Every structure is written in C-alpha cells, then in structure tokens.
PDB file of C-alpha atoms in Angstrom:
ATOM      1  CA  UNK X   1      77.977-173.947 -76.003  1.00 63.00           C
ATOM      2  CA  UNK X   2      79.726-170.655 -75.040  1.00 61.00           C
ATOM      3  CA  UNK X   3      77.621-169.205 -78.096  1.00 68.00           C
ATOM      4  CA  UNK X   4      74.176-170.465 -76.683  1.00 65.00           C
ATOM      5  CA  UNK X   5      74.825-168.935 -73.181  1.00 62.00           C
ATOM      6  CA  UNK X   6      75.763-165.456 -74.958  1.00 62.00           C
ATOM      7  CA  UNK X   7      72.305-165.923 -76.723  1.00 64.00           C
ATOM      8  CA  UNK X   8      70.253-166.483 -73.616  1.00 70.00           C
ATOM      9  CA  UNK X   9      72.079-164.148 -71.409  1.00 70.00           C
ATOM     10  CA  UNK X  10      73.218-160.530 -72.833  1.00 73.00           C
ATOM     11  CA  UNK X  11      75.587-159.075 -71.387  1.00 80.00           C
ATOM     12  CA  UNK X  12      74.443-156.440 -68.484  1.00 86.00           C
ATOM     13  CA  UNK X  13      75.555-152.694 -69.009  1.00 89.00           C
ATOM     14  CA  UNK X  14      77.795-150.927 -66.088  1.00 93.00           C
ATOM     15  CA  UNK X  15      75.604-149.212 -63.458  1.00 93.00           C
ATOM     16  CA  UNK X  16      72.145-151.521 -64.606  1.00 94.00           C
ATOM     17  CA  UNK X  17      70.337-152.667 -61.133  1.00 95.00           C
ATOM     18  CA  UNK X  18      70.284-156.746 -60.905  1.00 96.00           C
ATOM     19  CA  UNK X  19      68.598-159.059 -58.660  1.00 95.00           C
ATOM     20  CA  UNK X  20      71.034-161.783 -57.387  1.00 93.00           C
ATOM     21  CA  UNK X  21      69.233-164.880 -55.895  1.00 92.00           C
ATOM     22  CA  UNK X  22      70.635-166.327 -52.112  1.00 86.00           C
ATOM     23  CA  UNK X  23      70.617-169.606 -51.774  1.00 83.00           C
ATOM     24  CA  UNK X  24      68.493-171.172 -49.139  1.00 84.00           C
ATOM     25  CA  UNK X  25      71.257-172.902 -47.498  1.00 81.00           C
ATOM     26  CA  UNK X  26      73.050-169.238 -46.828  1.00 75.00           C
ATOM     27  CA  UNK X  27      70.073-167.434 -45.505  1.00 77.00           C
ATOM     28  CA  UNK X  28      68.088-167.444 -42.120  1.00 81.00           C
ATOM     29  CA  UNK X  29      64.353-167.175 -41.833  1.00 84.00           C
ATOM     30  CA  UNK X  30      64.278-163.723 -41.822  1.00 84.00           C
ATOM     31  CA  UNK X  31      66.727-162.747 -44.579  1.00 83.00           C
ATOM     32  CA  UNK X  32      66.028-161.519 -47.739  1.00 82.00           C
ATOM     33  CA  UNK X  33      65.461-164.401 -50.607  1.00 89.00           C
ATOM     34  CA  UNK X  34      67.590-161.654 -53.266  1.00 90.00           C
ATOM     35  CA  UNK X  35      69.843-158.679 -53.296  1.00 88.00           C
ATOM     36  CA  UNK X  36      69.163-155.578 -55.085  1.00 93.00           C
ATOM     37  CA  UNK X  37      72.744-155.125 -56.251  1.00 94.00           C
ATOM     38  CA  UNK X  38      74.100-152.329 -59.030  1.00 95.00           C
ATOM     39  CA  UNK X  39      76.813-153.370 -61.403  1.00 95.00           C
ATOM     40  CA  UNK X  40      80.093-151.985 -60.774  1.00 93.00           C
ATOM     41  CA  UNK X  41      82.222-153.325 -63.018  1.00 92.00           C
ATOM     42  CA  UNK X  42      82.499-155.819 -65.647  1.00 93.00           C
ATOM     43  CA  UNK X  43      85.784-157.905 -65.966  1.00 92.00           C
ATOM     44  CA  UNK X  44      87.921-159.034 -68.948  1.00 88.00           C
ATOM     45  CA  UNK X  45      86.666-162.774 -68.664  1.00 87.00           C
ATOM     46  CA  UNK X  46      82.981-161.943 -68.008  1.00 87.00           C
ATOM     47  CA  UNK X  47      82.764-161.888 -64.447  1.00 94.00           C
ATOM     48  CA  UNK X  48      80.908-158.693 -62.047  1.00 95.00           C
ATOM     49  CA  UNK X  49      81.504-156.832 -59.865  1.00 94.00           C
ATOM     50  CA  UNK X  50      78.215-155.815 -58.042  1.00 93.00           C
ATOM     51  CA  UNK X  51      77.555-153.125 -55.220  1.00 92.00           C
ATOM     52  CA  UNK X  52      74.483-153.004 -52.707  1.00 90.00           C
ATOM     53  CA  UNK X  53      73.533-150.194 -50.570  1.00 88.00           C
ATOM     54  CA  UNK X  54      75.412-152.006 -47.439  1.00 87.00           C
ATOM     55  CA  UNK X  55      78.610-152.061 -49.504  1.00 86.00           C
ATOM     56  CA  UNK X  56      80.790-154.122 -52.248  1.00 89.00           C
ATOM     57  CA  UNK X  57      79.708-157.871 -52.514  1.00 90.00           C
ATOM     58  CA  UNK X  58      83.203-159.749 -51.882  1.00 89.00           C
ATOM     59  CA  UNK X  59      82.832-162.310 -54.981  1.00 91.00           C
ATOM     60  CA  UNK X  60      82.326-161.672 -58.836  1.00 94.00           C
ATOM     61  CA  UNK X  61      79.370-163.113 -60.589  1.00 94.00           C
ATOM     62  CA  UNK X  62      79.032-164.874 -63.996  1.00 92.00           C
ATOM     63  CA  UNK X  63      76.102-163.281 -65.833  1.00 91.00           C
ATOM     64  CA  UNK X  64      73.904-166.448 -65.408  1.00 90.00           C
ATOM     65  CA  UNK X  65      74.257-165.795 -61.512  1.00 92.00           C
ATOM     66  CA  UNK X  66      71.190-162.629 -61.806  1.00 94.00           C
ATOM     67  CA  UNK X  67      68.831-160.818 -63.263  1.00 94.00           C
ATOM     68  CA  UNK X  68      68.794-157.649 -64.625  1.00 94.00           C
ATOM     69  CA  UNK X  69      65.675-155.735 -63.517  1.00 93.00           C
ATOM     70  CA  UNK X  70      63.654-153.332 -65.942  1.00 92.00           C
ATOM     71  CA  UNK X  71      63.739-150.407 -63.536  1.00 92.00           C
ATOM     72  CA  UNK X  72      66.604-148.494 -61.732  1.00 91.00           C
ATOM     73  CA  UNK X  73      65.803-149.515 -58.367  1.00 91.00           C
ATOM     74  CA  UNK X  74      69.823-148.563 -57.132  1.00 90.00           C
ATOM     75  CA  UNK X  75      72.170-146.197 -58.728  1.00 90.00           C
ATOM     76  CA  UNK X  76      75.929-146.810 -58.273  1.00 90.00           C
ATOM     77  CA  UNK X  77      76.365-143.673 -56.353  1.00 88.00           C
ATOM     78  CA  UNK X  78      73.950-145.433 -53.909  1.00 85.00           C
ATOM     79  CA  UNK X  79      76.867-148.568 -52.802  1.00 85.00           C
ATOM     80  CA  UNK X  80      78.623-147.677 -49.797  1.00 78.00           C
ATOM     81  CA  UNK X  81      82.237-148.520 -50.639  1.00 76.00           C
ATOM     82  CA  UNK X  82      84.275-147.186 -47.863  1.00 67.00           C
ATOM     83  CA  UNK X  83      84.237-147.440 -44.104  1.00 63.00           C
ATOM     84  CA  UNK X  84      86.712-145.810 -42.380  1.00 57.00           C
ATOM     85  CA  UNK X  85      88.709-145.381 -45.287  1.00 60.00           C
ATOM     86  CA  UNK X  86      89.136-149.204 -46.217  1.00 62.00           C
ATOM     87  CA  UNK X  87      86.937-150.984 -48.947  1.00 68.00           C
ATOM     88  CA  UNK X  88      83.668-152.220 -47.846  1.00 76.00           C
ATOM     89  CA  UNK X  89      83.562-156.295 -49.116  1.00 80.00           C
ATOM     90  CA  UNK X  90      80.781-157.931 -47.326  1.00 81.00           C
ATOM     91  CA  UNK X  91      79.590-161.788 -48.100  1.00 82.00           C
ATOM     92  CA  UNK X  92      76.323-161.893 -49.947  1.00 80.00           C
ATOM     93  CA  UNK X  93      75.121-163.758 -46.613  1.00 78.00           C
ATOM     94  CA  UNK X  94      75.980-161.035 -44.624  1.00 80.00           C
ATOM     95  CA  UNK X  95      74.428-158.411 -47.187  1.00 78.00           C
ATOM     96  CA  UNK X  96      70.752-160.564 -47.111  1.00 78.00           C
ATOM     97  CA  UNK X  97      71.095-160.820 -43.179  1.00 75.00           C
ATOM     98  CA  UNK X  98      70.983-156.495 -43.321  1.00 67.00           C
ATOM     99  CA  UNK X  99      69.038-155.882 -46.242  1.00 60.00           C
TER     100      UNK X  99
END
C-alpha cells in the first residue's frame, strides 16, 4: 500500500511552491479556497514543513495533503519567519483568512 502511494505521489523537492487545499469547514466566505505555500523542509518520516508569505504554517503535511504547482509562484526567501524575533507559526485558517 505504502508502495502505491509513493507511485502516485513523488516526493516534492525543498523550496518547490505547493497548493494546499482548506477545508470548507475552516474557512469563511471570503477566505481563500488554497494556500500558496513553499516547502521548507522535509522530515525523516515524510511529513512538511511549508512556509507562506504571512509566515510558517503551524502543522506538517503528508505529501497527499497538496499539490505541487508547475511554476515558482513563492520562493522560500519570500516566508516571513520571524516577528519580533520569535518564530512566526500561524494556523492554516488563519493564513486563508489573510491571504
């Protein structure tokens, strides 16, 4: 099983821009349906670590949970990781409610 999910979903290289769907229940009217999110890292078990231009997304992501997108629409450089000298974790609610 492990094998067929490696097949459909190749892994995503460090600093490729994804799309990361929010789920209906999480979002208001007026947010944004997806994040445009940069990989940061990728973890020893296969999990994320993704970065938007409002700051570091608080939970890792399993490579089914986006989509890699064919241009670079966000460069890590662009993630805003500090404020006031103190790591930048936002929900990806409240990232969709400022995108």
């Amino acid at each position: 099983m492990k094998v067929d999910s490696d097949k459909q979903f190749l892994l995503a290289r460090l600093g490729a821009a994804v799309r990361v769907p929010v789920p209906d229940v999480d979002r208001g009217r007026g947010d944004a349906r997806n994040l445009l999110a940069v990989v940061m890292s990728v973890r020893e078990n296969g999990f994320y670590r993704l970065g938007t231009a409002q700051g570091v997304v608080n939970q890792l992501y399993a490579r089914s949970g986006f989509t890699p997108c064919r241009k670079e629409l966000i460069r890590i450089e662009d993630v805003k990781k500090y404020l006031f000298d103190q790591l930048l974790l936002l929900s990806p609610q409240e990232v969709a409610r400022v995108s």
